[in-house]
Amino acid sequence: MSTVMGQTLLVILGSYALMWILQLLAWPVVKKAFSGLPDEGWALGRIGVLLISSLGIWELSYLGLAVNTKIGIVTSLLLIALVGVRLVGKQGGKWLVPKRESWRLIIMEEYLFLVGFGVICLVRAFLPNLDSLEKFMDYGFVVSYMNSPTLPAMDMWQAGKAINYYSFGHFWASVLIRFLGARVSVGYNLVLGFIAGQALSLAFLASFLLGKTKNIRRTLAGGLLGSLLVVFGGNSHTLWYAIKNFSLKGYWYADATRFIHNTIHEFPGYSLVVSDLHGHLLDLPVVLFFIIVFYLFTKGRRAGELVVLGGLLAIMMMTNTWDVPIYGLLLGVWFLMNLLKEPKQIWWIILSFGTIFGVMVLVSLPWWVKFQPISSGIFGVSERSPLWQLAVLWGGAMAINLLSWLVKGSEESSLGIKTLIITSILLILIPELVYAKDIYPDHPRANTMFKLTYQASIMVGLTFGGLVGRVIDNLREKVTIMSGGVLVGCLVIFGSLIVFPTVSFPSFYENFKTFYGLDGEIWLKEKSPEKYHVVSFLRQNRDGKNMVEAVGDSYTEQNVVSAYAGVPTIQGWRVHEWLWRGGYEAVAVREKQVREIYEGKEESLAREILSSYNIGWILVGSDEEEGYLINHPKIKKLGKEVWRMGESYLVKVE
C-alpha cells in the first residue's frame, strides 16, 4: 500500500506541476483580457487556456482537418504562448508581475485549486473504479475522442455512427489527459480533481466579487465559504433528516437527490461523490467562468466581454445544452431589470443579446449541423412537487436568498446578486410548470428538474458567499444585534448544508479503508480478467475496424470492452442509444443483426452484416455466452482466433 500511495502522490504532484505550464501560458492573455478583475484573471487561467486550445482543435477537426492529435495540442498551446510573448513584448516584463493588491487573492485561488485537485484525486484513489452509473459512457466518449484525429468521433456503441451527444466536455477532458501524458484510466480521475480545483478557485472569485468591499480581507471569508458551498455543499434534505430522526444515523446521501417522486435534483457535491464525468459536471468550471465574465460585463459593458460570453455559451451548448437557456434566462433577467430602470436602453439591450447569441451560433455551428436534437419539445407538467418537499430541499436556499436580498452591499454588486436570486428561484419553479420531453414517460420531469435546479444550487452558493462578505463588512463598520444575528444565521445555514460531504464521501468510498491508486481499470482486472486482457489486446492491435460483442443494457457492465478499448461495437447500451438516436428502430435492427451473427446458421448472411458495419473483430465471452446460443463452428469460420483466455476468445474477421 505504501508503494501505491507513494506512486499516486507522485502522479498528483507531477500533474499539478504540469498544470502550472497551462497557468503560465495563460497568464499574459487573461491578464490582458480580464485586468478589471481583482485577481487580474488568475483564476481563469488554466480553464481558459484549456478551452481555447480545445475549441480551436474541435472547430478545425469538424472541418475535416486531422488535428486532434498530440501534435495538434502542442501546436495550439504554442500559438497561445506566442500571443503571450507578443503581449509581454508590447507591455514589458514588469507588466507580468501581479499588482500588490492582487497577490492575496492569487495565493488563495492557487491554494484552493491545489486543495480541490489534491483532495479529490486522493479520495478517488480509495475507489477509482470506472464501473458504475454512467462512467462506462463517459469513459467511452473520452477514449473515442483520444483515438479520433478528425471529428465527429465515432460512437463506441453504434458502429459507423458519430457520437450524438453534448460531449465537448469529454473532448476537453481528453485534451487535458493527453497534455498530462497520463493513461486514460488514470487521467479520468485526474480530470475530476481538475474540475474540483478549478471550480473552487472560480467559485471563490465569483463569491468574492458578489461580496466585494473596499477592504479585500473582509470579503475573503465570504469567498471561501461560498466556494465550499458551491463545490461540496448539499441541500436542506440532510438537515431535515437529522431533525426528524434526531441524528444522521442510517442517512443515505443519495436520497438528497431523489427525494421528490420521479425526479432528480442533484448538485455539484453529489456529482463529485459519484464521479460520473457527465456534462453537468464538466460544464461546472465553464458556467462559473461565465458568471465571472458576466459580472465584469455588468460593471463595464465592454463589447469584448459580449464576445467572450457568446463563446462560453457555445461551449455550454456543446457540453451541457441545458445551460444555454438557463444562462440565457440569467442574462434576460439582468437586461429586464436594467430596462425597467432605464427604458431608453432597449436598443442597446437588443444589440447586446444579438451579439452574444450570434457569437454562440457561429462558434457552435460546425457541431450543431451534425447533431440530431434529443428533446422532442416543451410540455406542461401533469404532476407537481408537494410544497413541503420543496421546502425540505430548498429551505436553506430560500433563507440565503431572502437574507441576500435584504442585506445591503455595494451598488455595483447588488444588481448582480438580485439577478442570481431571481434566476435561482425561477429555476426551482419552472419544473413545476413545464418540462422538456424525452424517452422516459415514467419520469417526465426528471431531467428538466435535474438540469435547472443543479444550476440553481450553484447560484445560491455564490449568493451565500457574497452575503457573508457583505455581513462581515457591515460588522466591521458597526456592530449591531441585527448584523450579528444575520452572521450567526449564515453560519448555521452553512453548517447544515456542508454536512453533506461528511456523510456522503465516507459512505461511497467505504470509509476510506483501502487505498488502490488512481487506475480506474484495476477493478476489471480483478473481477473479469478475460475482459481486461482482451481490452489490452484490442488497444494494441486497433486497426480502424469495428467489433461485435453482446448488446447490453444501460448501467450494466455489458459493453465494457468496446467502451474501454475504443473499438466501436455494432450495438451497445440499448436505452442510451435509443435516447441519442431519437427512436428504437435502429437499435432493434442492430440487435437482430448481432443475434444473427452469434446464433444464425448462414455464414454468407453473417459476412454480409459484418461487411456492412466494417467489422474486424468478433468477441465471444461470458456476456455473449449468457445472451446467445453461440454457433461456435460458424463464428470460427468467419475468421481466425487471435486471442483466448479460458472459454473467452476473439476472432479476427477475414
Coordinates of N, CA, C and O in Angstrom, one line a residue, residues 79-138:
L79 N 0.9 28.3 -30.1 CA 0.3 29.6 -30.6 C -0.2 30.5 -29.5 O 0.0 31.7 -29.6
I80 N -0.8 29.9 -28.4 CA -1.2 30.7 -27.3 C 0.0 31.4 -26.6 O 0.0 32.5 -26.2
A81 N 1.1 30.6 -26.5 CA 2.4 31.1 -26.0 C 2.9 32.2 -26.8 O 3.4 33.2 -26.2
L82 N 2.8 32.1 -28.1 CA 3.3 33.2 -29.0 C 2.5 34.5 -28.8 O 3.1 35.6 -28.8
V83 N 1.2 34.4 -28.6 CA 0.4 35.5 -28.3 C 0.8 36.2 -27.0 O 0.9 37.4 -26.9
G84 N 1.1 35.3 -26.0 CA 1.6 35.8 -24.7 C 2.9 36.5 -24.8 O 3.1 37.6 -24.2
V85 N 3.8 36.0 -25.6 CA 5.2 36.6 -25.8 C 5.0 38.0 -26.5 O 5.7 38.9 -26.1
R86 N 4.1 38.0 -27.4 CA 3.9 39.3 -28.1 C 3.3 40.4 -27.2 O 3.7 41.5 -27.2
L87 N 2.4 39.9 -26.3 CA 1.8 40.9 -25.3 C 2.9 41.4 -24.4 O 3.0 42.6 -24.0
V88 N 3.8 40.4 -23.9 CA 4.8 40.8 -23.0 C 5.8 41.8 -23.7 O 6.3 42.8 -23.1
G89 N 6.0 41.5 -25.0 CA 6.9 42.4 -25.8 C 6.4 43.8 -25.8 O 7.1 44.8 -25.8
K90 N 5.0 44.0 -25.9 CA 4.4 45.3 -26.0 C 4.3 46.0 -24.6 O 4.5 47.2 -24.5
Q91 N 4.0 45.2 -23.6 CA 3.8 45.7 -22.3 C 5.0 45.8 -21.4 O 5.1 46.6 -20.5
G92 N 6.0 45.0 -21.7 CA 7.2 44.9 -20.9 C 7.2 43.9 -19.8 O 6.1 43.4 -19.4
G93 N 8.3 43.4 -19.4 CA 8.4 42.3 -18.5 C 7.7 42.6 -17.1 O 7.1 41.7 -16.5
K94 N 7.9 43.8 -16.6 CA 7.3 44.1 -15.3 C 5.8 44.0 -15.3 O 5.2 43.8 -14.3
W95 N 5.2 44.2 -16.5 CA 3.7 44.1 -16.6 C 3.2 42.7 -16.1 O 2.1 42.7 -15.6
L96 N 4.0 41.7 -16.3 CA 3.5 40.4 -15.9 C 3.4 40.2 -14.4 O 2.6 39.3 -14.0
V97 N 4.1 41.0 -13.6 CA 4.1 40.8 -12.2 C 2.7 41.4 -11.7 O 2.4 42.5 -12.0
P98 N 2.0 40.5 -10.9 CA 0.7 41.0 -10.4 C 0.9 42.2 -9.5 O 1.9 42.4 -8.8
K99 N -0.2 43.0 -9.4 CA -0.2 44.2 -8.5 C -0.2 43.7 -7.1 O -0.6 42.6 -6.8
R100 N 0.3 44.6 -6.2 CA 0.4 44.2 -4.8 C -0.9 43.8 -4.2 O -1.0 42.8 -3.5
E101 N -2.0 44.5 -4.6 CA -3.3 44.2 -4.0 C -3.9 42.9 -4.6 O -4.9 42.4 -4.1
S102 N -3.3 42.3 -5.7 CA -3.8 41.1 -6.3 C -3.3 39.8 -5.6 O -3.8 38.7 -5.8
W103 N -2.1 40.0 -5.0 CA -1.4 38.8 -4.5 C -2.2 37.9 -3.5 O -2.1 36.7 -3.6
R104 N -2.9 38.6 -2.6 CA -3.6 37.9 -1.6 C -4.7 37.0 -2.3 O -4.8 35.8 -1.9
L105 N -5.4 37.5 -3.2 CA -6.4 36.7 -4.0 C -5.7 35.6 -4.8 O -6.2 34.4 -4.8
I106 N -4.7 35.9 -5.4 CA -4.0 34.9 -6.3 C -3.5 33.7 -5.4 O -3.7 32.5 -5.8
I107 N -2.9 34.0 -4.3 CA -2.4 32.9 -3.4 C -3.6 32.1 -2.9 O -3.5 30.9 -2.9
M108 N -4.7 32.7 -2.5 CA -5.9 32.0 -2.1 C -6.4 31.1 -3.2 O -6.8 29.9 -2.9
E109 N -6.5 31.6 -4.4 CA -7.1 30.9 -5.5 C -6.2 29.7 -5.8 O -6.7 28.6 -6.1
E110 N -4.9 29.9 -5.8 CA -4.0 28.8 -6.1 C -4.0 27.7 -5.0 O -4.0 26.5 -5.3
Y111 N -4.2 28.2 -3.8 CA -4.3 27.2 -2.7 C -5.6 26.4 -2.8 O -5.5 25.2 -2.7
L112 N -6.7 27.0 -3.2 CA -7.9 26.3 -3.4 C -7.9 25.4 -4.5 O -8.4 24.2 -4.5
F113 N -7.2 25.8 -5.6 CA -7.0 24.8 -6.7 C -6.3 23.6 -6.3 O -6.7 22.5 -6.6
L114 N -5.2 23.8 -5.6 CA -4.4 22.7 -5.2 C -5.1 21.8 -4.2 O -5.1 20.5 -4.3
V115 N -5.8 22.4 -3.3 CA -6.6 21.6 -2.3 C -7.7 20.8 -3.0 O -7.9 19.6 -2.8
G116 N -8.5 21.4 -3.9 CA -9.5 20.7 -4.6 C -9.0 19.6 -5.5 O -9.5 18.5 -5.5
F117 N -7.9 19.9 -6.2 CA -7.3 18.9 -7.1 C -6.8 17.7 -6.3 O -7.1 16.6 -6.6
G118 N -6.0 18.1 -5.3 CA -5.3 17.0 -4.5 C -6.3 16.2 -3.7 O -6.2 15.0 -3.7
V119 N -7.3 16.8 -3.0 CA -8.2 16.1 -2.2 C -9.1 15.1 -3.0 O -9.2 14.0 -2.7
I120 N -9.6 15.6 -4.1 CA -10.5 14.7 -4.9 C -9.7 13.6 -5.6 O -10.1 12.4 -5.6
C121 N -8.5 13.9 -6.0 CA -7.6 12.8 -6.5 C -7.3 11.8 -5.5 O -7.4 10.5 -5.7
L122 N -7.0 12.2 -4.3 CA -6.7 11.3 -3.2 C -8.0 10.5 -2.8 O -7.9 9.3 -2.5
V123 N -9.1 11.2 -2.7 CA -10.4 10.5 -2.4 C -10.7 9.4 -3.5 O -11.0 8.3 -3.2
R124 N -10.5 9.8 -4.8 CA -10.7 8.8 -5.8 C -9.8 7.6 -5.7 O -10.1 6.5 -6.1
A125 N -8.6 7.8 -5.2 CA -7.7 6.7 -5.0 C -8.1 5.6 -4.1 O -7.6 4.5 -4.1
F126 N -9.2 5.9 -3.3 CA -9.7 4.9 -2.4 C -10.8 4.1 -3.1 O -11.2 3.0 -2.5
L127 N -11.3 4.5 -4.2 CA -12.2 3.7 -5.0 C -12.2 4.3 -6.4 O -13.2 5.0 -6.8
P128 N -11.2 4.1 -7.2 CA -11.0 4.7 -8.5 C -11.8 4.1 -9.6 O -11.8 4.6 -10.8
N129 N -12.6 3.0 -9.3 CA -13.2 2.2 -10.3 C -14.1 3.0 -11.3 O -15.0 3.8 -10.8
L130 N -14.0 2.7 -12.5 CA -14.9 3.3 -13.5 C -15.9 2.2 -13.9 O -15.8 1.6 -15.0
D131 N -16.8 1.9 -13.0 CA -17.6 0.7 -13.2 C -19.0 0.8 -12.8 O -19.7 -0.2 -12.6
S132 N -19.6 2.0 -12.6 CA -20.9 2.1 -12.2 C -21.6 3.4 -12.8 O -20.9 4.2 -13.4
L133 N -22.9 3.4 -12.6 CA -23.7 4.5 -13.1 C -23.4 4.8 -14.6 O -23.5 3.9 -15.4
E134 N -23.0 6.0 -14.9 CA -22.7 6.3 -16.4 C -21.2 6.4 -16.7 O -20.9 7.0 -17.7
K135 N -20.4 5.9 -15.8 CA -19.0 6.0 -16.0 C -18.5 5.3 -17.3 O -17.6 5.8 -18.0
F136 N -19.1 4.2 -17.7 CA -18.8 3.5 -18.9 C -19.0 4.4 -20.1 O -18.2 4.5 -21.0
M137 N -20.1 5.1 -20.1 CA -20.4 6.0 -21.2 C -19.4 7.2 -21.3 O -18.9 7.5 -22.3
D138 N -19.2 7.8 -20.1 CA -18.3 8.9 -20.0 C -16.9 8.5 -20.4 O -16.2 9.2 -21.2

